[in-house]
Structure formats: structure tokens, C-alpha cells
Amino acid sequence: NVGHYGQNVYVDNVNLHVVIPPNLGVNPLSAFGKIAVSPNPTAGSLRINGTGITDGSVTITCFNILGMAVARTAESVINGNFQSAIDLSGLQRGIYIVKVQSATGESYMERVVLQ
């Protein structure tokens, strides 16, 4: 069909296929031991403790709501346990995601509220 302003195009039978990645969002369960992030909500200082984790190391990263890393630390896992702390007191109040990732790629994420 040719109209007054040029050629018109008509499209019919459009199918959209949406794929949501399985790792999108916050997973409250740990596939590799037990992780505790406290206090939540926090005024700035977070403690992260892990038990039952394969010896080696873990990387702890804190992301803002836009997905940008705002804090990162690495800890050694000895006898299946680790302890760490992250200071968020210099950041704006809001919601952050703490991600703990083992050397084998297993990960745990938890939402944290900074007051």
C-alpha cells in the first residue's frame, strides 16, 4: 500500500521469544555451605561468615542497584570456614547486593539495605 507520505509497511504474525537468565536476581539459598551476612539492614559495616565451603578462597563483591561493583575483597577458606567484613559507610543509603563466589565458581547473593 502506497500512501501520501511514501511507502507503508505492514507486519503481521510477530512472535517474541524472551529468555530470562537463570542467575538473574538474588538467590537466598547457597549451593555450597552456609553464608551469613549481618547485620541487615546495616548502618555501614557488614560481617560475612561462611561455613561448609571447600577450602581455597572466596571473593566477596558488593554491587549497587545498577550492578556496579562498589566494594570487593578476597578471603581464604580454612577448614571450610571464612570471616570477612565490608565497610559501606561511605556509600549512599539504598539497596546493595553482596555476592560471595568460591574459587570453583559457586556463588551466593544476598540483598542488603544500607540505612
Coordinates of N, CA and C in Angstrom, one line a residue, residues 6-104:
G6 N 4.6 8.3 1.3 CA 5.6 7.3 0.9 C 5.0 5.9 1.1
Q7 N 5.9 4.9 1.1 CA 5.5 3.5 1.2 C 5.2 3.2 2.7
N8 N 4.2 2.5 2.9 CA 3.8 1.9 4.2 C 4.1 0.5 4.3
V9 N 4.6 0.0 5.4 CA 4.9 -1.4 5.6 C 4.0 -1.9 6.6
Y10 N 3.4 -3.1 6.4 CA 2.5 -3.7 7.4 C 3.2 -5.0 7.7
V11 N 3.2 -5.3 9.1 CA 3.8 -6.5 9.6 C 2.7 -7.3 10.4
D12 N 2.6 -8.6 10.1 CA 1.7 -9.4 10.8 C 2.4 -10.7 11.4
N13 N 1.8 -11.3 12.4 CA 2.3 -12.5 13.0 C 3.7 -12.4 13.5
V14 N 3.9 -11.4 14.4 CA 5.2 -11.2 15.0 C 5.2 -12.0 16.3
N15 N 6.3 -12.8 16.4 CA 6.4 -13.7 17.6 C 7.7 -13.2 18.4
L16 N 7.5 -12.9 19.7 CA 8.7 -12.5 20.5 C 9.0 -13.7 21.5
H17 N 10.3 -14.0 21.6 CA 10.7 -15.0 22.5 C 11.7 -14.3 23.5
V18 N 11.3 -14.4 24.8 CA 12.0 -13.7 25.8 C 12.7 -14.8 26.7
V19 N 14.0 -14.6 26.9 CA 14.8 -15.6 27.7 C 15.3 -14.8 28.9
I20 N 14.9 -15.3 30.1 CA 15.4 -14.7 31.3 C 16.6 -15.6 31.8
P21 N 17.7 -15.0 32.0 CA 18.9 -15.8 32.5 C 18.5 -16.4 33.9
P22 N 19.0 -17.6 34.1 CA 18.6 -18.3 35.4 C 19.3 -17.7 36.6
N23 N 20.4 -16.9 36.4 CA 21.1 -16.3 37.5 C 20.7 -14.9 37.8
L24 N 19.6 -14.4 37.2 CA 19.2 -13.0 37.4 C 18.5 -12.9 38.7
G25 N 18.8 -11.9 39.5 CA 18.2 -11.7 40.8 C 19.0 -12.2 41.9
V26 N 18.3 -12.3 43.1 CA 19.0 -12.7 44.3 C 18.6 -14.1 44.7
N27 N 19.5 -14.9 44.9 CA 19.2 -16.3 45.3 C 19.4 -16.4 46.8
P28 N 18.4 -16.7 47.6 CA 18.5 -16.8 49.0 C 19.1 -18.1 49.5
L29 N 19.3 -19.0 48.6 CA 19.9 -20.3 49.0 C 21.3 -20.5 48.6
S30 N 22.2 -21.0 49.4 CA 23.6 -21.3 49.0 C 23.7 -22.7 48.5
A31 N 24.3 -22.9 47.4 CA 24.6 -24.3 46.9 C 25.8 -24.8 47.5
F32 N 26.6 -24.1 48.3 CA 27.9 -24.6 48.8 C 28.1 -24.1 50.2
G33 N 27.4 -24.7 51.1 CA 27.6 -24.4 52.5 C 26.7 -23.3 53.0
K34 N 27.0 -22.7 54.1 CA 26.1 -21.7 54.7 C 26.8 -20.4 54.8
I35 N 26.1 -19.3 54.3 CA 26.7 -18.0 54.3 C 25.8 -17.1 55.2
A36 N 26.3 -16.3 56.0 CA 25.6 -15.3 56.8 C 26.1 -13.9 56.6
V37 N 25.2 -13.0 56.3 CA 25.5 -11.6 56.1 C 24.8 -10.8 57.1
S38 N 25.5 -10.1 58.0 CA 24.8 -9.4 59.0 C 25.6 -8.1 59.4
P39 N 25.0 -7.1 60.0 CA 23.5 -7.0 60.2 C 22.8 -6.5 58.9
N40 N 21.6 -6.8 58.8 CA 20.8 -6.4 57.6 C 19.4 -6.0 58.1
P41 N 19.1 -4.8 58.1 CA 19.8 -3.6 57.5 C 21.0 -3.2 58.3
T42 N 21.9 -2.5 57.6 CA 23.2 -2.1 58.2 C 23.3 -0.5 58.2
A43 N 24.1 0.0 59.1 CA 24.5 1.4 59.1 C 25.8 1.6 58.3
G44 N 26.5 0.5 57.9 CA 27.7 0.6 57.2 C 28.6 -0.6 57.2
S45 N 28.8 -1.2 58.4 CA 29.7 -2.3 58.5 C 29.0 -3.6 58.4
L46 N 29.4 -4.5 57.4 CA 28.8 -5.8 57.2 C 29.8 -6.9 57.6
R47 N 29.3 -7.9 58.2 CA 30.1 -9.1 58.5 C 29.6 -10.2 57.6
I48 N 30.5 -10.9 57.0 CA 30.1 -12.0 56.1 C 30.9 -13.3 56.7
N49 N 30.2 -14.3 57.1 CA 30.7 -15.5 57.6 C 30.3 -16.7 56.7
G50 N 31.2 -17.6 56.5 CA 30.8 -18.8 55.7 C 31.3 -20.1 56.4
T51 N 30.5 -21.2 56.3 CA 30.9 -22.5 56.9 C 30.5 -23.5 55.8
G52 N 31.2 -24.6 55.9 CA 31.0 -25.7 55.0 C 31.3 -25.5 53.5
I53 N 32.4 -24.7 53.3 CA 32.8 -24.3 52.0 C 34.1 -25.0 51.7
T54 N 34.3 -25.4 50.4 CA 35.5 -26.0 50.0 C 36.7 -25.1 50.2
D55 N 37.8 -25.7 50.9 CA 39.0 -24.9 51.2 C 39.5 -24.2 49.9
G56 N 40.1 -23.1 50.0 CA 40.6 -22.3 48.9 C 40.5 -20.9 49.2
S57 N 39.7 -20.2 48.4 CA 39.4 -18.8 48.6 C 38.0 -18.4 48.1
V58 N 37.5 -17.3 48.6 CA 36.2 -16.7 48.1 C 36.5 -15.3 47.8
T59 N 35.7 -14.8 46.8 CA 35.7 -13.4 46.5 C 34.4 -12.8 46.9
I60 N 34.4 -11.7 47.7 CA 33.2 -11.1 48.1 C 33.1 -9.7 47.4
T61 N 32.0 -9.5 46.7 CA 31.8 -8.3 46.0 C 30.5 -7.7 46.3
C62 N 30.4 -6.4 46.5 CA 29.2 -5.7 46.8 C 28.9 -4.8 45.6
F63 N 27.6 -4.9 45.1 CA 27.2 -4.2 43.9 C 26.1 -3.2 44.3
N64 N 26.1 -2.1 43.6 CA 24.9 -1.2 43.8 C 23.8 -1.6 43.0
I65 N 22.7 -0.9 43.0 CA 21.5 -1.4 42.3 C 21.6 -1.3 40.8
L66 N 22.6 -0.6 40.3 CA 22.9 -0.5 38.9 C 23.8 -1.6 38.4
G67 N 24.3 -2.5 39.4 CA 25.2 -3.6 39.0 C 26.7 -3.2 39.0
M68 N 27.0 -2.0 39.5 CA 28.4 -1.6 39.5 C 29.0 -2.1 40.9
A69 N 30.2 -2.7 40.8 CA 30.9 -3.1 42.0 C 31.4 -1.9 42.8
V70 N 31.0 -1.9 44.1 CA 31.4 -0.7 44.9 C 32.4 -1.1 46.0
A71 N 32.5 -2.4 46.2 CA 33.5 -2.9 47.2 C 33.8 -4.4 46.9
R72 N 35.1 -4.8 47.1 CA 35.5 -6.1 46.8 C 36.6 -6.5 47.7
T73 N 36.6 -7.8 48.2 CA 37.6 -8.3 49.0 C 37.7 -9.8 48.7
A74 N 38.9 -10.4 49.0 CA 39.1 -11.8 48.9 C 39.5 -12.4 50.3
E75 N 39.0 -13.6 50.6 CA 39.3 -14.2 51.8 C 39.7 -15.7 51.6
S76 N 40.6 -16.2 52.5 CA 41.0 -17.6 52.4 C 40.0 -18.4 53.2
V77 N 39.7 -19.6 52.7 CA 38.8 -20.5 53.3 C 39.7 -21.6 54.0
I78 N 39.6 -21.7 55.3 CA 40.4 -22.7 56.0 C 39.5 -23.6 56.8
N79 N 39.7 -24.9 56.7 CA 38.8 -25.8 57.3 C 37.4 -25.6 57.0
G80 N 37.0 -25.1 55.8 CA 35.7 -24.9 55.4 C 35.0 -23.6 55.9
N81 N 35.8 -22.7 56.6 CA 35.3 -21.5 57.2 C 36.0 -20.3 56.7
F82 N 35.3 -19.1 56.7 CA 35.9 -17.8 56.4 C 35.1 -16.8 57.1
Q83 N 35.8 -15.7 57.4 CA 35.1 -14.5 58.0 C 35.6 -13.3 57.3
S84 N 34.8 -12.3 57.0 CA 35.1 -11.1 56.4 C 34.3 -9.9 56.8
A85 N 34.7 -8.7 56.5 CA 33.9 -7.5 56.8 C 34.1 -6.6 55.6
I86 N 33.0 -5.9 55.3 CA 33.0 -4.8 54.3 C 32.4 -3.6 54.9
D87 N 33.1 -2.4 54.6 CA 32.6 -1.2 55.2 C 31.9 -0.4 54.0
L88 N 30.6 -0.2 54.2 CA 29.8 0.5 53.2 C 29.4 1.9 53.7
S89 N 30.0 2.4 54.8 CA 29.6 3.6 55.4 C 29.8 4.8 54.5
G90 N 30.7 4.8 53.5 CA 30.9 5.9 52.6 C 30.0 5.9 51.4
L91 N 29.0 5.0 51.3 CA 28.1 4.9 50.2 C 26.8 5.5 50.5
Q92 N 26.0 5.8 49.5 CA 24.7 6.3 49.7 C 23.7 5.3 50.2
R93 N 22.8 5.7 51.0 CA 21.8 4.8 51.5 C 21.0 4.1 50.4
G94 N 20.6 2.9 50.5 CA 19.9 2.2 49.5 C 20.1 0.7 49.6
I95 N 19.8 0.0 48.5 CA 19.9 -1.5 48.4 C 21.1 -1.9 47.6
Y96 N 21.8 -2.8 48.2 CA 23.0 -3.4 47.6 C 22.9 -4.9 47.5
I97 N 23.7 -5.5 46.7 CA 23.8 -6.9 46.6 C 25.2 -7.4 47.0
V98 N 25.3 -8.3 47.9 CA 26.5 -8.9 48.3 C 26.6 -10.3 47.6
K99 N 27.7 -10.5 46.9 CA 27.9 -11.7 46.2 C 29.2 -12.4 46.7
V100 N 29.0 -13.7 47.2 CA 30.2 -14.4 47.6 C 30.4 -15.5 46.5
Q101 N 31.6 -15.6 46.0 CA 31.9 -16.5 44.9 C 33.1 -17.3 45.3
S102 N 33.0 -18.7 45.2 CA 34.1 -19.6 45.5 C 35.1 -19.7 44.3
A103 N 36.2 -20.3 44.6 CA 37.2 -20.4 43.5 C 36.7 -21.4 42.4
T104 N 35.7 -22.2 42.8 CA 35.1 -23.2 41.8 C 34.0 -22.6 41.1

